[in-house]
Coordinates of C-alpha atoms and ligand atoms in Angstrom, one line a residue:
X1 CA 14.7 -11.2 32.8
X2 CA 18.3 -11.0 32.7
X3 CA 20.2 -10.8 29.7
X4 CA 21.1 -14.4 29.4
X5 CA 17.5 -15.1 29.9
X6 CA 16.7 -12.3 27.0
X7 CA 19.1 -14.0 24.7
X8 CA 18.2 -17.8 25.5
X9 CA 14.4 -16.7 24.5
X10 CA 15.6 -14.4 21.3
X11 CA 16.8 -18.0 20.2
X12 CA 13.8 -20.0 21.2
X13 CA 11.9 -16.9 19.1
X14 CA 14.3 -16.9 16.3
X15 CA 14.5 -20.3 15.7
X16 CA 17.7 -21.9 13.9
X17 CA 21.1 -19.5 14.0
X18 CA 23.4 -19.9 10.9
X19 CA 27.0 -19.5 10.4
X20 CA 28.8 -16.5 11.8
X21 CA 29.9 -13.2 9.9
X22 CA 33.7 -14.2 8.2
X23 CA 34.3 -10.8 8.2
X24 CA 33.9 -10.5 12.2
X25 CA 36.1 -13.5 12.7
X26 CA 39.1 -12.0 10.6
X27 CA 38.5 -8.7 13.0
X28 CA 38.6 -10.8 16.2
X29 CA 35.2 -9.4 17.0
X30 CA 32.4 -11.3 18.4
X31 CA 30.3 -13.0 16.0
X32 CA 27.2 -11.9 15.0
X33 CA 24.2 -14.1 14.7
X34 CA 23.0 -14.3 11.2
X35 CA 19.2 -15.3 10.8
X36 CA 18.0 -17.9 8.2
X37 CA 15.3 -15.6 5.8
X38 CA 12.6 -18.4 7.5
X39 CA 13.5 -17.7 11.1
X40 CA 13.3 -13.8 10.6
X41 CA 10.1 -14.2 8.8
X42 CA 8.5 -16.2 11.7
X43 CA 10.2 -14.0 14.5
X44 CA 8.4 -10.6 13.1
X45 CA 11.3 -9.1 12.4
X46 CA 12.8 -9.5 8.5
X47 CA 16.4 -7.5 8.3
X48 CA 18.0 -6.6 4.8
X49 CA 19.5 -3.9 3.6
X50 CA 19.5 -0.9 0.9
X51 CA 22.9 0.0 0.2
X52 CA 24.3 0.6 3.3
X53 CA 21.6 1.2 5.2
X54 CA 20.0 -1.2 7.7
X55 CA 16.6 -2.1 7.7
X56 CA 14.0 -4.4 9.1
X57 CA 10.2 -4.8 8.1
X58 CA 8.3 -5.8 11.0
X59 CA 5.0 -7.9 11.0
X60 CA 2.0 -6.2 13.5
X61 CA -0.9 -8.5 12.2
X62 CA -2.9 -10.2 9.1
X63 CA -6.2 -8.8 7.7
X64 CA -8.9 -11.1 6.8
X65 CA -11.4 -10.2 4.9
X66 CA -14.7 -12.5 3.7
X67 CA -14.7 -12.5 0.1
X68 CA -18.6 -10.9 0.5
X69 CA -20.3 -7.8 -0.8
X70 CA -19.7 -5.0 1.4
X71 CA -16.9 -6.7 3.6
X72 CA -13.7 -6.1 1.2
X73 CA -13.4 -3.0 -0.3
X74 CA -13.6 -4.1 -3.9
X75 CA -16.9 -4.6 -5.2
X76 CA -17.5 -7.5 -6.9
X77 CA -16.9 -11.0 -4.7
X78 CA -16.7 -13.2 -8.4
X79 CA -14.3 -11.4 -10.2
X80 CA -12.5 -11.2 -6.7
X81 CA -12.9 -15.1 -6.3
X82 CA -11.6 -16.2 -9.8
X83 CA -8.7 -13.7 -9.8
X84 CA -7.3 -14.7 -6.0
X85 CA -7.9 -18.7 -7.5
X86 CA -5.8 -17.7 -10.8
X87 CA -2.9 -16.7 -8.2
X88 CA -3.4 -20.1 -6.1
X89 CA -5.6 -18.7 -3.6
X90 CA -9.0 -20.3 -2.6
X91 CA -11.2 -17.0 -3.3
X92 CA -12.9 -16.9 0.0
X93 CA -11.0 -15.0 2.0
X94 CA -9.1 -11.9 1.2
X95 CA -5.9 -11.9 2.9
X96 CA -3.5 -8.4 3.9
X97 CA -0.7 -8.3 6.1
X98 CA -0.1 -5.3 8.5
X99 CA 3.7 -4.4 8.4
X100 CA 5.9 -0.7 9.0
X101 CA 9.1 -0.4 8.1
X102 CA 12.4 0.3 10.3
X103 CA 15.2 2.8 8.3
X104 CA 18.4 3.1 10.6
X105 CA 20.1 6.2 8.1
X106 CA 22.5 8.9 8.8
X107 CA 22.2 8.2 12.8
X108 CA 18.5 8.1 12.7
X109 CA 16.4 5.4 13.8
X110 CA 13.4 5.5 11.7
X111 CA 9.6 3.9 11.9
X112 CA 7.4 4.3 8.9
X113 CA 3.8 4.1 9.9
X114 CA 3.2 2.4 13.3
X115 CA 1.0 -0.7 12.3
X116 CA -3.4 -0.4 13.7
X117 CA -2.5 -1.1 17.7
X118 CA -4.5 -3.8 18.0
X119 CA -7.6 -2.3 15.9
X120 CA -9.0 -4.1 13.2
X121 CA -8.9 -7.5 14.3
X122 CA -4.9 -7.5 14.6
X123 CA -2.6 -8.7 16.8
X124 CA -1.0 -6.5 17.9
X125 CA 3.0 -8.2 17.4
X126 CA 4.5 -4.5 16.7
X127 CA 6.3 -4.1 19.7
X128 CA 7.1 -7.8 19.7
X129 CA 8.6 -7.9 16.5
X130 CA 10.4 -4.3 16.9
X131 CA 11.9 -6.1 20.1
X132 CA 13.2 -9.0 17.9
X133 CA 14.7 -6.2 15.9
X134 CA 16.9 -5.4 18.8
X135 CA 15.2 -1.9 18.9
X136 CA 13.6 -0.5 22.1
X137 CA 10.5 2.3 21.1
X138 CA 12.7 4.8 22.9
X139 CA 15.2 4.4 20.5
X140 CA 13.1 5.8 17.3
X141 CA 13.7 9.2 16.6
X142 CA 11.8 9.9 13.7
X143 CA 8.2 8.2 12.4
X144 CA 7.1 8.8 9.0
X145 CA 3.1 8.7 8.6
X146 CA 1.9 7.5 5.4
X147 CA -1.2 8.5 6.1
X148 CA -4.1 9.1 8.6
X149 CA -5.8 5.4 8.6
X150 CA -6.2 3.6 12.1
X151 CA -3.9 0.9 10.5
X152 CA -1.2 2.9 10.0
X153 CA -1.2 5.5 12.9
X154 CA -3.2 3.0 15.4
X155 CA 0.3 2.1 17.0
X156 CA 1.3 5.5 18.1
X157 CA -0.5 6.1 21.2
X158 CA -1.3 3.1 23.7
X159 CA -3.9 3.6 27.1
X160 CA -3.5 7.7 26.1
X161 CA 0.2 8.2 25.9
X162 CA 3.0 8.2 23.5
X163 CA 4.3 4.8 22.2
X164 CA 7.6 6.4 21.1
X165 CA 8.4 9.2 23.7
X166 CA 11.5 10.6 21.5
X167 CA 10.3 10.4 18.1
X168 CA 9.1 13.3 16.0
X169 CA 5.8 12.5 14.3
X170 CA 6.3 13.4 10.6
X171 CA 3.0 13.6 8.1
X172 CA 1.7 15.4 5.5
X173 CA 0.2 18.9 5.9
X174 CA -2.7 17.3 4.3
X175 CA -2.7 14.6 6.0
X176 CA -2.3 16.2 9.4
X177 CA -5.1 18.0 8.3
X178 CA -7.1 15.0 7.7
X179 CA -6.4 13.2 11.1
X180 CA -7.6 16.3 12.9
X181 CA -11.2 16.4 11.0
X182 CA -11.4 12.9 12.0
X183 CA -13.7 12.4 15.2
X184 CA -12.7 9.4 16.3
X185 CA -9.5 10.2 16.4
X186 CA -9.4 13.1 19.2
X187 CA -7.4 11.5 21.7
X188 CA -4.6 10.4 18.8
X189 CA -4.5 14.2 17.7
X190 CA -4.3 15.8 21.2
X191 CA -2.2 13.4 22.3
X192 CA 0.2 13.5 19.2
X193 CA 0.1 17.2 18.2
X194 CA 3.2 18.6 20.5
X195 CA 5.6 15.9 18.5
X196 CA 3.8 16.2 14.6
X197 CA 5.7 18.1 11.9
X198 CA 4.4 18.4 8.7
X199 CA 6.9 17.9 5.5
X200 CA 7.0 18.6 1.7
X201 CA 7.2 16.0 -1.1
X202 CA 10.7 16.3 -2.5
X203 CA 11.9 17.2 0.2
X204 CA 14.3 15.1 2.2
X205 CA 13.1 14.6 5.7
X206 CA 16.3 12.6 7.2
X207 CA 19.4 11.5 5.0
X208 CA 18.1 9.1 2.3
X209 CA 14.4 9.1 2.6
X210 CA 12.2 12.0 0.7
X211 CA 8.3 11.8 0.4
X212 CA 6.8 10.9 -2.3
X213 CA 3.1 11.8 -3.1
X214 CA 1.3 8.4 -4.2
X215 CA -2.3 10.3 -4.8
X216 CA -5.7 9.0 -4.6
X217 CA -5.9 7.0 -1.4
X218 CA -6.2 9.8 1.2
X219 CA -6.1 13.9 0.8
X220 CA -2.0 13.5 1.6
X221 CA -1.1 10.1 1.1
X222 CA 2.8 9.8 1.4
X223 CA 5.5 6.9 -0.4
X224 CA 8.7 7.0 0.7
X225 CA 11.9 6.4 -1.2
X226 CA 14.6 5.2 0.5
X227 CA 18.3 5.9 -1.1
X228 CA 21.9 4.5 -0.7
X229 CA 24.3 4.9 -3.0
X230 CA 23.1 2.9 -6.4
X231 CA 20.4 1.7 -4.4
X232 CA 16.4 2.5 -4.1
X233 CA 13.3 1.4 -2.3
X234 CA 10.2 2.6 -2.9
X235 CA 7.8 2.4 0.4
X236 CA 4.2 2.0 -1.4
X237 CA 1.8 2.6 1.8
X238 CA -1.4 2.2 1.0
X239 CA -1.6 2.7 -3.0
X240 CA -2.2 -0.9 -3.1
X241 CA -3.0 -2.9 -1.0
X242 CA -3.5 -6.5 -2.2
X243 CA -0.6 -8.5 -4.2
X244 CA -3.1 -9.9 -6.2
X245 CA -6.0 -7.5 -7.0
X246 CA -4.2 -4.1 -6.8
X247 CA -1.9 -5.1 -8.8
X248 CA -3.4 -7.4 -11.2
X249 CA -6.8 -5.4 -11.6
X250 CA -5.3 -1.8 -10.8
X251 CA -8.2 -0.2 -12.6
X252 CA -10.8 -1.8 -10.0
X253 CA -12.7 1.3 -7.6
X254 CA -11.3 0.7 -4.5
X255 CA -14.1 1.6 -1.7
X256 CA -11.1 2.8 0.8
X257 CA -9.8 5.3 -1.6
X258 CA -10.9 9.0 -1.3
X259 CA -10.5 10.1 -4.7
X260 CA -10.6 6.8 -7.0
X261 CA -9.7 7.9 -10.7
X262 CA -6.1 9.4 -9.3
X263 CA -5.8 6.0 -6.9
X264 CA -6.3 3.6 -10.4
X265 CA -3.7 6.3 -12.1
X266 CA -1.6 6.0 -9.2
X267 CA -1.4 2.0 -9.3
X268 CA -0.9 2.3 -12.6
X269 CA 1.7 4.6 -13.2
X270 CA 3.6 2.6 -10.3
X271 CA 3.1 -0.9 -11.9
X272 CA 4.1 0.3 -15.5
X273 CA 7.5 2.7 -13.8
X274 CA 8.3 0.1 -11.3
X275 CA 8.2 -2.5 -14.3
X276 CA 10.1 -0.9 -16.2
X277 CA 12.8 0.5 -13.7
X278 CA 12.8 -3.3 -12.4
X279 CA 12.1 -0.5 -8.8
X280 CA 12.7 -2.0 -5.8
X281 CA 8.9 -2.2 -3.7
X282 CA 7.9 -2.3 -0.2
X283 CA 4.1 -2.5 0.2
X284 CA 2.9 -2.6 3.9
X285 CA 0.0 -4.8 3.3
X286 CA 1.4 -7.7 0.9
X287 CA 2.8 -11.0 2.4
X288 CA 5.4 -10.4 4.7
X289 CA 7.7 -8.5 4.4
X290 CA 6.2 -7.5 1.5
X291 CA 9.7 -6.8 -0.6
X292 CA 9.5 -7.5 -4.3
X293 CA 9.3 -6.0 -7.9
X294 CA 6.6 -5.7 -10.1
X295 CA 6.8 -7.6 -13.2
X296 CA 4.8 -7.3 -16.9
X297 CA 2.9 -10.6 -17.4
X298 CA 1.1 -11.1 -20.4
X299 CA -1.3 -8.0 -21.0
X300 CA -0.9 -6.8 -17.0
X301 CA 1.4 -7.1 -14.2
X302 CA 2.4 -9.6 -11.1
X303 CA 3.6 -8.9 -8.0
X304 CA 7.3 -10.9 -8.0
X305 CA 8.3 -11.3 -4.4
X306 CA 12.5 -11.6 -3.3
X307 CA 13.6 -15.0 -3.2
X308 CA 14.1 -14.9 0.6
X309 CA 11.3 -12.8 1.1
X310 CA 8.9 -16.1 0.5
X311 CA 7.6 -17.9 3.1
Ligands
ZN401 ZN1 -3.6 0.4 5.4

């Protein structure tokens, strides 16, 4: 396809163009397209920034779990049904988005976690929507592991070779650690291992993102805050993972957490800071793009997505 073609069916993908960039125009540059919030939500690929730095949260796939014993991680399918129906929801299904996050900071092009690869029941949209991003998988120089689950390090390898030839593979001691013990998961780890490096919490990896440890889900689970200026986002991975029930039943055992009383004192220690703090969130497996804040409502909390962040 040449690049007339490429462009033609970027705009069939993306939908309706808005107005062009003022500031371009006074430069005499060429315009660039702006994306309506809708038409980047549809395409895959949802730009915005913090502070200065660009980035883009890009859809892989949806989750859907049957609201049933033993097919959602949480244990009890009526207390699941009536709180998904207090938030609008019809309590049968349980409902998770798949989506990493692209950081462009300090001349870096950065990929946390890598979406399941097609596991799971997804569908497999991460190279799709990367590609709607404008971003080839040669181009990332640096992927930041959360941690060691087939949703989140799936999309590294595809028909036993590297995804992203150039990038570094950054994890966890721990959780390196973890992925190795991990059977199925011999051909990721020999195939992986020359580009892993393991990093430290509080410890900036690239300019503007540090580790965090969110502890509880897995042996080394990871956040990530992300820094400009005045400006922070906190990158959540997998210490909650519903918009509804992780964050308005926090204390509820969570089957897919390894060590379940630091997981509950994890969510709650992010709901009440991130309250308070008004913090900035990105959580991989809320509605896409999953941006938002967490807000006090009554005697618990709600997950309060951006305005252009809705669908
Ligand atoms: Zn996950």
């Amino acid at each position: 396809m040449n690049v007339h073609a490429r462009l033609a069916a970027a705009v069939l993908i993306l939908g309706s163009i808005a107005a062009c960039s003022s500031e371009a125009e006074r430069k005499g540059e060429p315009a660039a397209p702006t994306v309506s919030p809708q038409a980047a939500v549809a395409s895959g690929a949802f730009p915005f920034h913090i502070g200065t730095l660009e980035a883009v949260a890009l859809k892989d796939g949806d989750l859907a779990l049957p609201n049933e014993a033993g097919q959602s991680p949480w244990p009890d399918p009526d207390a699941i049904r009536s709180t998904l129906r207090g938030a609008g929801q019809d309590g049968e299904t349980i409902h998770l988005s798949v989506q990493p996050l692209l950081v462009k900071a300090g001349g870096r092009v950065v990929l946390i976690d890598t979406g399941a690869g097609g596991q799971m029941g997804t569908q497999n949209r991460l190279q799709a929507s990367l590609e709607a991003a404008g971003t080839a998988p040669a181009q990332v120089t640096d992927i930041l592991i959360s941690h060691s689950h087939g949703d989140h390090v799936g999309g590294l390898i595809a028909n036993g070779a590297l995804v992203f030839p150039n990038a570094a593979i950054r994890m966890s001691a721990a959780e390196w650690a973890d992925l190795q013990s991990q059977a199925p998961m011999a051909d990721l780890v020999r195939t992986i291992r020359p580009k892993v490096e393991t990093f430290t919490f509080g410890a900036e990896i690239v300019p503007g993102i540090t580790p965090v440890a969110l502890e509880g889900h897995t042996p080394g689970h990871s956040g990530f805050e992300i820094a400009s200026g005045a400006e922070r986002l906190l990158y959540i991975g997998d210490a909650m993972h519903s918009s509804v029930l992780s964050v308005q039943r926090p204390e509820w055992v969570n089957a897919w957490d390894s060590d379940s009383a630091a997981a509950i004192a994890t969510r709650q220690g992010l709901l009440e800071r991130g309250a308070a703090g008004e913090q900035r969130i990105y959580a991989g497996h809320f509605p896409f793009p999953g941006l938002g804040r967490f807000q006090r409502r009554d005697d618990g909390f709600v997950w309060v997505p951006e305005p252009a962040a809705r669908p």
